[in-house]
Amino acid sequence: GQSLEQPSEVTAVEGAIVQINCTYQTSGFYGLSWYQQHDGGAPTFLSYNGLDGLEETGRFSSFLSRSDSYGYLLLQELQMKDSASYFCAAPSGNTPLVFGKGTRLSVIA
Amino acid sequence: KAGVTQTPRYLIKTRGQQVTLSCSPISGHRSVSWYQQTPGQGLQFLFEYFSETQRNKGNFPGRFSGRQFSNSRSEMNVSTLELGDSALYLCASSLVGGPGVQETQYFGPGTRLLVL
């Protein structure tokens, strides 16, 4: 099976940088994805890491270390609209995606 | 390209009733997965369909079932509703999916079900 652990809540100031960590236990690993979900909205894909290292997409970056079973999502130049829940997720066996419980990010002025 | 659509968006049912939810994937996508989202349990995988066949199933009771049509549209059904079935039901589509295949899953807006 697979489980993914991430902090439940994070608060950060507008314009700052925030890092959301995700540790996983896996019986087979095919990479780590990150999704964003605004209240009342659908999860939307942000980033994927299949190999170790950093992937950058605009203000968002994601990092993976397979040897440490660890990844993180980095959000730079935070904006109020970044207030949302962020989920790490990974395939597990025959399950397309197993999700972490999500990290609720609050961006304050 | 139109995104994943789900109908209805909101639904209120009473215990013991049954409900059918519908999902239309992105055109060309053949894999459709269903997830249940609740505050307590988060996002949990229900089942996945590909080419009209259930390819994978999560750990949910048999009251939860689904099917997929030849046009890749999918429905899920919950019979004998319980209060705990109140949740946001999300469907997601991808091109092919399958074990070990890394593809982005595109989610629909979900159906919010309230069981009274």
Short mmCIF file of C-alpha atoms in Angstrom, two decimals:
data_model
loop_
_atom_site.label_atom_id
_atom_site.label_comp_id
_atom_site.label_asym_id
_atom_site.label_seq_id
_atom_site.Cartn_x
_atom_site.Cartn_y
_atom_site.Cartn_z
CA GLY A 1 0.00 0.00 0.00
CA GLN A 2 0.93 3.62 0.03
CA SER A 3 0.48 6.48 2.47
CA LEU A 4 1.44 10.11 2.05
CA GLU A 5 1.89 12.47 4.96
CA GLN A 6 1.76 16.25 4.74
CA PRO A 7 1.10 19.05 7.23
CA SER A 8 -2.55 19.93 7.70
CA GLU A 9 -2.17 23.70 7.70
CA VAL A 10 0.36 26.35 6.71
CA THR A 11 0.08 30.13 6.94
CA ALA A 12 2.32 32.51 5.03
CA VAL A 13 2.51 36.18 4.17
CA GLU A 14 1.71 37.58 0.76
CA GLY A 15 4.89 37.90 -1.30
CA ALA A 16 6.76 35.32 0.76
CA ILE A 17 7.89 31.78 -0.06
CA VAL A 18 6.30 28.68 1.44
CA GLN A 19 7.29 25.03 1.30
CA ILE A 20 4.82 22.17 1.73
CA ASN A 21 6.43 18.85 2.55
CA CYS A 22 5.25 15.36 1.72
CA THR A 23 6.69 12.10 2.94
CA TYR A 24 5.48 8.81 1.56
CA GLN A 25 5.61 5.11 2.24
CA THR A 26 5.29 3.01 -0.82
CA SER A 27 5.33 -0.53 -2.09
CA GLY A 28 6.22 0.63 -5.56
CA PHE A 29 6.81 4.17 -6.65
CA TYR A 30 5.96 5.86 -9.91
CA GLY A 31 6.49 9.50 -9.05
CA LEU A 32 4.88 12.26 -7.01
CA SER A 33 2.24 14.69 -8.21
CA TRP A 34 0.88 17.85 -6.67
CA TYR A 35 -2.66 19.18 -6.97
CA GLN A 36 -4.27 22.42 -5.90
CA GLN A 37 -7.88 22.67 -4.80
CA HIS A 38 -9.69 25.90 -4.00
CA ASP A 39 -12.71 25.75 -1.72
CA GLY A 40 -15.65 24.44 -3.69
CA GLY A 41 -13.47 23.65 -6.68
CA ALA A 42 -11.93 20.63 -8.33
CA PRO A 43 -8.35 19.48 -7.80
CA THR A 44 -6.13 20.83 -10.56
CA PHE A 45 -2.76 19.42 -11.50
CA LEU A 46 0.27 21.52 -10.58
CA SER A 47 3.41 19.48 -10.95
CA TYR A 48 4.92 16.02 -11.28
CA ASN A 49 8.29 14.58 -10.30
CA GLY A 50 9.26 11.20 -11.70
CA LEU A 51 12.95 11.55 -11.00
CA ASP A 52 14.94 13.12 -8.19
CA GLY A 53 15.42 16.84 -8.38
CA LEU A 54 13.58 20.06 -8.91
CA GLU A 55 10.85 20.80 -11.43
CA GLU A 56 9.96 24.45 -11.95
CA THR A 57 6.74 25.82 -13.38
CA GLY A 58 6.51 29.56 -12.99
CA ARG A 59 6.10 30.49 -9.33
CA PHE A 60 5.68 26.85 -8.36
CA SER A 61 8.46 24.30 -8.00
CA SER A 62 8.41 20.72 -6.81
CA PHE A 63 11.22 18.59 -5.53
CA LEU A 64 11.65 14.86 -5.06
CA SER A 65 14.17 12.71 -3.23
CA ARG A 66 13.37 9.06 -3.77
CA SER A 67 16.10 7.91 -1.40
CA ASP A 68 14.44 9.91 1.41
CA SER A 69 10.86 9.15 0.28
CA TYR A 70 10.29 12.88 0.44
CA GLY A 71 9.10 15.66 -1.74
CA TYR A 72 7.99 19.23 -1.41
CA LEU A 73 6.08 21.91 -3.23
CA LEU A 74 7.58 25.40 -3.18
CA LEU A 75 5.42 28.42 -3.85
CA GLN A 76 7.18 31.72 -4.44
CA GLU A 77 5.89 35.30 -4.50
CA LEU A 78 2.75 34.20 -2.73
CA GLN A 79 -0.48 35.78 -3.79
CA MET A 80 -3.83 35.84 -2.01
CA LYS A 81 -5.25 33.62 -4.74
CA ASP A 82 -2.79 30.88 -3.72
CA SER A 83 -4.91 30.28 -0.60
CA ALA A 84 -6.13 26.75 -1.23
CA SER A 85 -5.52 23.14 -0.26
CA TYR A 86 -2.53 21.37 -1.75
CA PHE A 87 -2.31 17.62 -2.12
CA CYS A 88 0.57 15.35 -2.87
CA ALA A 89 -0.43 12.17 -4.66
CA ALA A 90 1.12 9.08 -6.15
CA PRO A 91 -0.01 5.94 -7.95
CA SER A 92 0.00 2.83 -5.82
CA GLY A 93 -0.34 -0.62 -7.24
CA ASN A 94 -3.50 -0.55 -9.32
CA THR A 95 -4.78 2.68 -7.78
CA PRO A 96 -4.37 5.62 -10.16
CA LEU A 97 -3.71 8.08 -7.35
CA VAL A 98 -3.44 7.88 -3.59
CA PHE A 99 -3.67 11.33 -2.02
CA GLY A 100 -2.26 12.84 1.11
CA LYS A 101 -4.80 14.45 3.42
CA GLY A 102 -3.95 17.87 2.03
CA THR A 103 -2.32 21.02 3.36
CA ARG A 104 -4.50 24.07 3.72
CA LEU A 105 -2.47 27.15 2.83
CA SER A 106 -3.66 30.51 4.09
CA VAL A 107 -1.98 33.56 2.59
CA ILE A 108 -2.30 36.65 4.75
CA ALA A 109 -1.61 40.28 3.97
CA LYS B 1 -11.11 21.28 -25.46
CA ALA B 2 -13.93 21.00 -22.96
CA GLY B 3 -13.01 19.79 -19.52
CA VAL B 4 -14.46 16.99 -17.47
CA THR B 5 -18.12 17.56 -16.72
CA GLN B 6 -20.20 16.06 -13.96
CA THR B 7 -23.92 16.10 -13.37
CA PRO B 8 -25.71 16.90 -11.23
CA ARG B 9 -23.59 19.38 -9.29
CA TYR B 10 -25.65 19.13 -6.12
CA LEU B 11 -27.94 16.45 -4.82
CA ILE B 12 -29.95 15.90 -1.66
CA LYS B 13 -31.20 12.41 -0.85
CA THR B 14 -32.56 10.61 2.18
CA ARG B 15 -31.22 7.48 3.79
CA GLY B 16 -32.10 4.30 1.96
CA GLN B 17 -32.46 5.93 -1.42
CA GLN B 18 -30.15 5.36 -4.33
CA VAL B 19 -28.35 7.86 -6.52
CA THR B 20 -26.69 7.91 -9.93
CA LEU B 21 -23.96 10.38 -10.81
CA SER B 22 -22.67 11.05 -14.29
CA CYS B 23 -19.26 12.00 -15.64
CA SER B 24 -18.21 12.97 -19.16
CA PRO B 25 -14.44 12.82 -19.65
CA ILE B 26 -12.31 15.05 -21.81
CA SER B 27 -12.71 14.10 -25.43
CA GLY B 28 -10.25 11.34 -26.30
CA HIS B 29 -9.71 10.27 -22.72
CA ARG B 30 -10.59 6.65 -22.16
CA SER B 31 -9.80 6.21 -18.47
CA VAL B 32 -12.26 7.50 -15.90
CA SER B 33 -11.66 7.31 -12.17
CA TRP B 34 -13.99 8.17 -9.33
CA TYR B 35 -13.01 9.56 -5.94
CA GLN B 36 -14.90 10.38 -2.77
CA GLN B 37 -13.82 13.45 -0.82
CA THR B 38 -14.83 14.05 2.78
CA PRO B 39 -13.32 16.34 5.44
CA GLY B 40 -12.36 13.39 7.59
CA GLN B 41 -11.02 10.91 5.06
CA GLY B 42 -9.79 13.21 2.32
CA LEU B 43 -9.72 12.00 -1.26
CA GLN B 44 -10.29 8.27 -1.57
CA PHE B 45 -10.25 6.19 -4.72
CA LEU B 46 -13.50 4.43 -5.58
CA PHE B 47 -12.90 2.77 -8.95
CA GLU B 48 -11.45 3.20 -12.40
CA TYR B 49 -12.95 2.33 -15.75
CA PHE B 50 -11.28 1.80 -19.07
CA SER B 51 -12.85 0.53 -22.28
CA GLU B 52 -16.16 -0.12 -20.52
CA THR B 53 -14.48 -2.37 -17.95
CA GLN B 54 -13.76 -1.76 -14.31
CA ARG B 55 -10.00 -1.95 -14.14
CA ASN B 56 -9.45 -1.17 -10.47
CA LYS B 57 -11.52 -0.80 -7.35
CA GLY B 58 -10.90 0.88 -4.03
CA ASN B 59 -11.94 -0.25 -0.61
CA PHE B 60 -15.61 0.64 -0.67
CA PRO B 61 -18.66 -1.54 -0.03
CA GLY B 62 -20.60 -3.13 -2.84
CA ARG B 63 -23.26 -0.43 -2.55
CA PHE B 64 -20.92 1.65 -4.68
CA SER B 65 -20.87 0.60 -8.30
CA GLY B 66 -20.21 2.12 -11.66
CA ARG B 67 -20.08 1.59 -15.35
CA GLN B 68 -18.61 3.08 -18.46
CA PHE B 69 -20.19 3.46 -21.85
CA SER B 70 -18.68 3.08 -25.29
CA ASN B 71 -18.22 6.86 -25.55
CA SER B 72 -16.16 6.74 -22.31
CA ARG B 73 -18.85 8.51 -20.31
CA SER B 74 -19.19 6.98 -16.88
CA GLU B 75 -21.80 6.71 -14.17
CA MET B 76 -21.52 5.72 -10.58
CA ASN B 77 -24.36 4.46 -8.46
CA VAL B 78 -24.75 4.34 -4.72
CA SER B 79 -27.57 2.22 -3.38
CA THR B 80 -29.14 2.24 0.08
CA LEU B 81 -27.64 5.58 0.96
CA GLU B 82 -26.24 6.14 4.43
CA LEU B 83 -25.57 9.42 6.21
CA GLY B 84 -21.83 8.77 5.86
CA ASP B 85 -22.12 8.81 2.09
CA SER B 86 -22.46 12.58 2.19
CA ALA B 87 -19.42 13.77 0.30
CA LEU B 88 -18.05 15.40 -2.79
CA TYR B 89 -17.80 12.82 -5.56
CA LEU B 90 -15.14 13.63 -8.10
CA CYS B 91 -14.41 11.99 -11.38
CA ALA B 92 -11.13 12.34 -13.21
CA SER B 93 -10.13 11.38 -16.70
CA SER B 94 -6.84 10.58 -18.37
CA LEU B 95 -5.83 9.31 -21.77
CA VAL B 96 -5.14 5.69 -20.96
CA GLY B 97 -4.16 5.34 -17.31
CA GLY B 98 -3.38 1.94 -15.92
CA PRO B 99 -0.90 0.46 -13.44
CA GLY B 100 2.48 2.14 -13.52
CA VAL B 101 1.38 4.64 -16.13
CA GLN B 102 2.04 8.22 -15.11
CA GLU B 103 -0.56 10.46 -16.65
CA THR B 104 -2.07 13.66 -15.41
CA GLN B 105 -5.58 13.16 -14.12
CA TYR B 106 -8.02 15.93 -14.94
CA PHE B 107 -10.79 16.37 -12.43
CA GLY B 108 -14.36 17.47 -12.93
CA PRO B 109 -16.07 19.96 -10.59
CA GLY B 110 -17.65 17.15 -8.59
CA THR B 111 -21.12 16.29 -7.38
CA ARG B 112 -21.87 17.32 -3.83
CA LEU B 113 -24.17 14.74 -2.27
CA LEU B 114 -25.97 15.36 0.96
CA VAL B 115 -27.76 12.43 2.59
CA LEU B 116 -30.39 13.35 5.19
#
